[in-house]
């Protein structure tokens, strides 16, 4: 198992290296850092623009291969991903800060979405076509077709109303740095800031896990091994929990593992509405500012998370399916 994981990790490292370098060349084709200095009043002298871009290794008048080699050697020797136009300009510092902001915002929502979705999938599959099953299916269908902006704005209006009625800040509508002093006060304020975006993300995310888990469970309920378990005296609910769930949860666990990149870079709208300076917002800003180094670093970060997700998916399948473990 260890040898297999090492081989997988090495193969993913090669793919990450190739993909990152490919993104670098594509970014240099489609993004133009010089455009950031056009239209300024008064206009900057071309020599000054050239000098500024050359210091950042972004001068399009220099050969592309020469710029690529400088960029690559800086990464391999010093882990320096270069300078950009977003935030402080230090790509390393921006990624290091923003990935934790996104983690705070989205990891908890993802975990809760999976637990709620899988739990509802088991609950409704065991009560197929009953009233509770139809009600939860209806709610999930509505959730799947509700845009992030809509639910976010509804929650913002709700929070403003609650704050107004209570005369104090129960919910923070925007993110930002924690201003409270002390561990307990800081934790409470963090929860107040996370409440609204977390609810938004849960509402739009849990439904897909619910519907997928329910469908897979209903397929597995008719399998021979589940029928055998029921013939030995287990109830329908017991057979689902002890036997059908173990097999049907494998595709869900795999999809969760592969959703790790979107956890960090996919919550663009949520981060924008609630003013969280995370990876999703950083990706949009780097593209709009022609920030080649920022775009490439974000792509490399997403590729690394994809590799981690793939390895975790393999480990989850092995843990959940004894047939794979034997093979």
Tab-separated table of C-alpha atoms in Angstrom, residues 3-306:
chain	number	residue	atom	x	y	z
A	3	UNK	CA	4.700	1.600	-2.269
A	4	UNK	CA	1.544	2.156	-4.332
A	5	UNK	CA	0.912	5.543	-2.698
A	6	UNK	CA	4.538	6.594	-3.295
A	7	UNK	CA	4.227	5.707	-6.977
A	8	UNK	CA	0.962	7.626	-7.231
A	9	UNK	CA	2.474	10.648	-5.496
A	10	UNK	CA	5.480	10.668	-7.836
A	11	UNK	CA	3.278	10.392	-10.928
A	12	UNK	CA	1.133	13.271	-9.678
A	13	UNK	CA	4.221	15.402	-9.040
A	14	UNK	CA	5.249	14.927	-12.661
A	15	UNK	CA	1.765	15.895	-13.858
A	16	UNK	CA	1.726	18.953	-11.574
A	17	UNK	CA	5.096	20.060	-12.959
A	18	UNK	CA	3.930	19.686	-16.559
A	19	UNK	CA	0.554	21.338	-15.938
A	20	UNK	CA	2.084	24.283	-14.073
A	21	UNK	CA	4.603	24.981	-16.815
A	22	UNK	CA	1.876	24.690	-19.443
A	23	UNK	CA	-0.218	27.250	-17.551
A	24	UNK	CA	2.819	29.552	-17.439
A	25	UNK	CA	3.176	29.551	-21.226
A	26	UNK	CA	-0.583	29.926	-21.790
A	27	UNK	CA	-0.721	32.812	-19.315
A	28	UNK	CA	2.047	34.598	-21.164
A	29	UNK	CA	0.077	34.203	-24.396
A	30	UNK	CA	-3.270	35.470	-23.112
A	31	UNK	CA	-2.328	37.857	-20.284
A	32	UNK	CA	-0.501	41.141	-20.852
A	33	UNK	CA	0.994	42.769	-17.727
A	34	UNK	CA	1.950	45.848	-19.747
A	35	UNK	CA	-1.780	46.638	-20.044
A	36	UNK	CA	-1.796	47.594	-16.347
A	37	UNK	CA	0.189	50.722	-17.221
A	38	UNK	CA	-1.776	51.793	-20.296
A	39	UNK	CA	-4.187	54.682	-20.067
A	40	UNK	CA	-2.544	56.268	-17.034
A	41	UNK	CA	-2.678	60.039	-16.727
A	42	UNK	CA	-0.031	61.268	-16.966
A	43	UNK	CA	1.313	58.336	-19.016
A	44	UNK	CA	4.404	56.568	-17.741
A	45	UNK	CA	7.532	56.639	-19.930
A	46	UNK	CA	8.023	53.379	-21.785
A	47	UNK	CA	11.503	53.004	-20.295
A	48	UNK	CA	10.046	53.151	-16.781
A	49	UNK	CA	7.401	50.550	-17.640
A	50	UNK	CA	10.072	48.294	-19.159
A	51	UNK	CA	12.246	48.629	-16.073
A	52	UNK	CA	9.334	47.867	-13.724
A	53	UNK	CA	8.250	44.806	-15.702
A	54	UNK	CA	11.826	43.589	-16.087
A	55	UNK	CA	12.334	43.742	-12.305
A	56	UNK	CA	9.250	41.493	-11.949
A	57	UNK	CA	10.448	39.184	-14.779
A	58	UNK	CA	7.342	40.126	-16.787
A	59	UNK	CA	8.772	42.275	-19.569
A	60	UNK	CA	7.282	40.961	-22.819
A	61	UNK	CA	10.266	42.394	-24.720
A	62	UNK	CA	12.495	39.750	-23.134
A	63	UNK	CA	12.489	36.262	-24.708
A	64	UNK	CA	9.761	34.031	-23.256
A	65	UNK	CA	12.092	31.075	-22.697
A	66	UNK	CA	14.487	33.314	-20.804
A	67	UNK	CA	11.692	34.570	-18.553
A	68	UNK	CA	10.406	31.009	-18.045
A	69	UNK	CA	13.845	29.726	-17.040
A	70	UNK	CA	14.311	32.561	-14.539
A	71	UNK	CA	10.853	31.902	-13.080
A	72	UNK	CA	11.444	28.151	-12.839
A	73	UNK	CA	14.903	28.386	-11.256
A	74	UNK	CA	13.625	30.849	-8.654
A	75	UNK	CA	10.970	28.333	-7.653
A	76	UNK	CA	13.279	25.326	-7.570
A	77	UNK	CA	16.067	27.119	-5.714
A	78	UNK	CA	14.233	29.520	-3.432
A	79	UNK	CA	10.530	28.551	-3.677
A	80	UNK	CA	9.921	32.078	-4.950
A	81	UNK	CA	6.807	32.263	-7.159
A	82	UNK	CA	7.546	35.830	-8.192
A	83	UNK	CA	5.940	39.226	-7.880
A	84	UNK	CA	2.437	40.205	-8.967
A	85	UNK	CA	-0.029	43.080	-9.081
A	86	UNK	CA	-2.586	41.909	-6.496
A	87	UNK	CA	-2.391	42.691	-2.782
A	88	UNK	CA	1.131	43.143	-1.501
A	89	UNK	CA	2.574	41.876	-4.771
A	90	UNK	CA	4.317	38.954	-3.063
A	91	UNK	CA	2.712	35.849	-4.591
A	92	UNK	CA	4.084	33.538	-1.884
A	93	UNK	CA	2.666	35.729	0.863
A	94	UNK	CA	-0.707	36.140	-0.829
A	95	UNK	CA	-1.166	32.383	-1.348
A	96	UNK	CA	-0.008	31.564	2.188
A	97	UNK	CA	-2.494	34.027	3.678
A	98	UNK	CA	-5.468	33.471	1.416
A	99	UNK	CA	-5.488	29.673	1.499
A	100	UNK	CA	-6.121	29.770	5.250
A	101	UNK	CA	-8.859	32.349	4.764
A	102	UNK	CA	-10.543	30.029	2.271
A	103	UNK	CA	-9.991	27.067	4.572
A	104	UNK	CA	-11.740	28.879	7.420
A	105	UNK	CA	-14.614	29.775	5.146
A	106	UNK	CA	-15.188	26.584	3.178
A	107	UNK	CA	-13.777	23.537	4.990
A	108	UNK	CA	-16.376	23.629	7.764
A	109	UNK	CA	-19.175	24.178	5.243
A	110	UNK	CA	-17.935	21.253	3.142
A	111	UNK	CA	-17.767	18.873	6.093
A	112	UNK	CA	-21.241	19.883	7.273
A	113	UNK	CA	-22.638	19.607	3.731
A	114	UNK	CA	-21.323	16.061	3.391
A	115	UNK	CA	-22.615	14.975	6.794
A	116	UNK	CA	-26.043	16.524	6.222
A	117	UNK	CA	-26.294	15.291	2.628
A	118	UNK	CA	-25.240	11.717	3.368
A	119	UNK	CA	-27.419	11.609	6.483
A	120	UNK	CA	-30.457	12.791	4.546
A	121	UNK	CA	-29.648	10.331	1.755
A	122	UNK	CA	-29.735	7.428	4.204
A	123	UNK	CA	-32.841	8.777	5.950
A	124	UNK	CA	-34.867	9.303	2.761
A	125	UNK	CA	-33.731	6.064	1.098
A	126	UNK	CA	-34.983	4.122	4.105
A	127	UNK	CA	-38.343	5.930	3.738
A	128	UNK	CA	-38.714	5.819	-0.026
A	129	UNK	CA	-41.865	7.548	-1.341
A	130	UNK	CA	-43.078	8.455	2.131
A	131	UNK	CA	-44.055	12.014	2.962
A	132	UNK	CA	-40.719	12.825	4.615
A	133	UNK	CA	-38.855	11.524	1.548
A	134	UNK	CA	-40.892	13.689	-0.823
A	135	UNK	CA	-40.556	16.791	1.374
A	136	UNK	CA	-36.757	16.508	1.629
A	137	UNK	CA	-36.452	15.768	-2.074
A	138	UNK	CA	-38.445	18.928	-2.814
A	139	UNK	CA	-36.248	21.018	-0.521
A	140	UNK	CA	-33.091	19.585	-2.092
A	141	UNK	CA	-34.349	20.254	-5.626
A	142	UNK	CA	-34.998	23.880	-4.658
A	143	UNK	CA	-31.532	24.108	-3.069
A	144	UNK	CA	-29.839	22.668	-6.158
A	145	UNK	CA	-31.514	25.290	-8.354
A	146	UNK	CA	-30.881	28.279	-6.080
A	147	UNK	CA	-27.926	30.466	-7.037
A	148	UNK	CA	-25.336	31.401	-4.449
A	149	UNK	CA	-26.083	35.091	-4.910
A	150	UNK	CA	-29.777	34.619	-4.158
A	151	UNK	CA	-29.385	32.661	-0.918
A	152	UNK	CA	-26.518	34.922	0.180
A	153	UNK	CA	-28.553	38.090	-0.275
A	154	UNK	CA	-31.505	36.525	1.556
A	155	UNK	CA	-29.239	35.647	4.474
A	156	UNK	CA	-27.665	39.114	4.471
A	157	UNK	CA	-31.102	40.746	4.689
A	158	UNK	CA	-32.061	38.303	7.443
A	159	UNK	CA	-28.880	39.114	9.400
A	160	UNK	CA	-29.408	42.859	9.058
A	161	UNK	CA	-32.965	42.429	10.360
A	162	UNK	CA	-31.808	40.306	13.311
A	163	UNK	CA	-29.048	42.783	14.183
A	164	UNK	CA	-31.525	45.651	13.987
A	165	UNK	CA	-34.098	43.926	16.190
A	166	UNK	CA	-31.554	42.827	18.791
A	167	UNK	CA	-29.730	46.157	18.873
A	168	UNK	CA	-26.356	44.411	18.700
A	169	UNK	CA	-24.164	42.579	16.212
A	170	UNK	CA	-25.398	38.982	16.204
A	171	UNK	CA	-24.100	38.276	12.691
A	172	UNK	CA	-21.234	39.931	10.835
A	173	UNK	CA	-22.276	40.494	7.238
A	174	UNK	CA	-18.691	40.811	5.984
A	175	UNK	CA	-15.490	38.973	6.771
A	176	UNK	CA	-12.233	40.554	7.785
A	177	UNK	CA	-9.793	40.382	10.632
A	178	UNK	CA	-10.895	39.401	14.120
A	179	UNK	CA	-11.027	42.526	16.292
A	180	UNK	CA	-11.871	40.910	19.652
A	181	UNK	CA	-9.239	40.260	22.319
A	182	UNK	CA	-8.886	36.941	24.107
A	183	UNK	CA	-9.377	33.379	22.895
A	184	UNK	CA	-13.064	33.011	23.783
A	185	UNK	CA	-14.088	36.422	22.423
A	186	UNK	CA	-12.101	35.808	19.213
A	187	UNK	CA	-13.711	32.386	18.750
A	188	UNK	CA	-17.189	33.842	19.190
A	189	UNK	CA	-16.484	36.627	16.697
A	190	UNK	CA	-15.085	34.128	14.193
A	191	UNK	CA	-18.295	32.088	14.442
A	192	UNK	CA	-20.341	35.249	13.960
A	193	UNK	CA	-18.390	36.043	10.802
A	194	UNK	CA	-18.560	32.470	9.486
A	195	UNK	CA	-22.258	31.869	10.154
A	196	UNK	CA	-23.756	33.497	7.046
A	197	UNK	CA	-21.289	32.291	4.364
A	198	UNK	CA	-21.286	28.807	5.915
A	199	UNK	CA	-25.077	28.613	5.750
A	200	UNK	CA	-24.969	29.834	2.144
A	201	UNK	CA	-22.464	27.184	1.115
A	202	UNK	CA	-24.268	24.398	2.975
A	203	UNK	CA	-27.592	25.261	1.359
A	204	UNK	CA	-26.211	25.087	-2.179
A	205	UNK	CA	-23.917	22.073	-1.549
A	206	UNK	CA	-25.686	19.489	0.612
A	207	UNK	CA	-28.404	18.695	-1.935
A	208	UNK	CA	-26.095	17.025	-4.460
A	209	UNK	CA	-24.732	14.685	-1.760
A	210	UNK	CA	-28.283	13.984	-0.562
A	211	UNK	CA	-29.639	13.058	-3.996
A	212	UNK	CA	-26.546	11.077	-4.977
A	213	UNK	CA	-26.453	9.089	-1.741
A	214	UNK	CA	-30.178	8.369	-1.886
A	215	UNK	CA	-29.971	7.136	-5.484
A	216	UNK	CA	-26.955	4.907	-4.803
A	217	UNK	CA	-28.545	3.431	-1.692
A	218	UNK	CA	-31.760	2.602	-3.518
A	219	UNK	CA	-29.728	0.812	-6.196
A	220	UNK	CA	-27.805	-1.219	-3.623
A	221	UNK	CA	-30.868	-2.147	-1.553
A	222	UNK	CA	-31.871	-4.589	-4.286
A	223	UNK	CA	-28.477	-6.303	-4.348
A	224	UNK	CA	-28.214	-9.949	-3.329
A	225	UNK	CA	-26.037	-9.310	-0.275
A	226	UNK	CA	-28.591	-6.869	1.141
A	227	UNK	CA	-31.449	-9.273	0.471
A	228	UNK	CA	-29.484	-12.005	2.211
A	229	UNK	CA	-28.950	-9.759	5.225
A	230	UNK	CA	-32.669	-9.025	5.387
A	231	UNK	CA	-33.482	-12.716	5.011
A	232	UNK	CA	-31.324	-13.367	8.097
A	233	UNK	CA	-33.553	-11.098	10.152
A	234	UNK	CA	-32.253	-7.541	9.700
A	235	UNK	CA	-34.783	-4.790	9.184
A	236	UNK	CA	-34.655	-2.571	6.106
A	237	UNK	CA	-32.999	0.260	8.055
A	238	UNK	CA	-30.439	-2.097	9.631
A	239	UNK	CA	-29.568	-3.634	6.257
A	240	UNK	CA	-29.076	-0.169	4.776
A	241	UNK	CA	-26.824	1.073	7.575
A	242	UNK	CA	-24.724	-2.095	7.986
A	243	UNK	CA	-24.360	-3.276	4.401
A	244	UNK	CA	-25.735	-1.069	1.615
A	245	UNK	CA	-24.276	2.174	2.977
A	246	UNK	CA	-20.706	0.886	3.032
A	247	UNK	CA	-20.766	0.165	-0.685
A	248	UNK	CA	-22.876	3.099	-1.854
A	249	UNK	CA	-20.859	5.707	0.036
A	250	UNK	CA	-17.704	4.975	-1.998
A	251	UNK	CA	-18.655	7.185	-5.008
A	252	UNK	CA	-19.706	9.981	-2.642
A	253	UNK	CA	-16.422	9.757	-0.728
A	254	UNK	CA	-14.514	9.863	-4.010
A	255	UNK	CA	-16.400	12.932	-5.214
A	256	UNK	CA	-15.738	14.678	-1.894
A	257	UNK	CA	-12.010	13.952	-2.164
A	258	UNK	CA	-11.882	15.359	-5.700
A	259	UNK	CA	-13.815	18.459	-4.631
A	260	UNK	CA	-10.885	19.663	-2.498
A	261	UNK	CA	-9.596	22.119	-5.165
A	262	UNK	CA	-13.025	23.747	-5.467
A	263	UNK	CA	-13.129	24.046	-1.686
A	264	UNK	CA	-10.323	26.596	-1.879
A	265	UNK	CA	-10.835	28.267	-5.252
A	266	UNK	CA	-14.497	27.713	-6.096
A	267	UNK	CA	-16.281	29.980	-3.602
A	268	UNK	CA	-15.754	33.105	-5.710
A	269	UNK	CA	-19.262	34.543	-5.370
A	270	UNK	CA	-19.491	33.777	-1.663
A	271	UNK	CA	-16.129	35.396	-0.965
A	272	UNK	CA	-17.137	38.449	-2.990
A	273	UNK	CA	-20.514	38.933	-1.304
A	274	UNK	CA	-19.179	38.454	2.217
A	275	UNK	CA	-15.858	40.259	1.529
A	276	UNK	CA	-13.561	37.343	2.353
A	277	UNK	CA	-10.073	37.722	0.879
A	278	UNK	CA	-9.710	34.060	-0.110
A	279	UNK	CA	-8.252	32.041	-2.965
A	280	UNK	CA	-11.326	32.307	-5.175
A	281	UNK	CA	-11.278	36.085	-5.095
A	282	UNK	CA	-7.497	36.073	-5.582
A	283	UNK	CA	-7.835	33.982	-8.755
A	284	UNK	CA	-10.356	36.407	-10.250
A	285	UNK	CA	-8.248	39.408	-9.290
A	286	UNK	CA	-5.055	37.960	-10.775
A	287	UNK	CA	-6.771	37.259	-14.095
A	288	UNK	CA	-8.337	40.728	-14.255
A	289	UNK	CA	-4.976	42.366	-13.403
A	290	UNK	CA	-2.977	40.292	-15.929
A	291	UNK	CA	-1.013	38.888	-12.999
A	292	UNK	CA	0.803	35.984	-14.647
A	293	UNK	CA	2.712	34.821	-11.581
A	294	UNK	CA	-0.416	34.892	-9.413
A	295	UNK	CA	-2.453	32.924	-11.952
A	296	UNK	CA	0.238	30.268	-12.337
A	297	UNK	CA	0.732	29.931	-8.577
A	298	UNK	CA	-3.024	29.511	-8.073
A	299	UNK	CA	-3.144	26.884	-10.816
A	300	UNK	CA	-0.233	25.017	-9.223
A	301	UNK	CA	-1.965	25.177	-5.851
A	302	UNK	CA	-5.170	23.745	-7.369
A	303	UNK	CA	-3.206	21.008	-9.112
A	304	UNK	CA	-1.541	20.059	-5.828
A	305	UNK	CA	-4.937	19.873	-4.126
A	306	UNK	CA	-6.237	17.713	-6.985
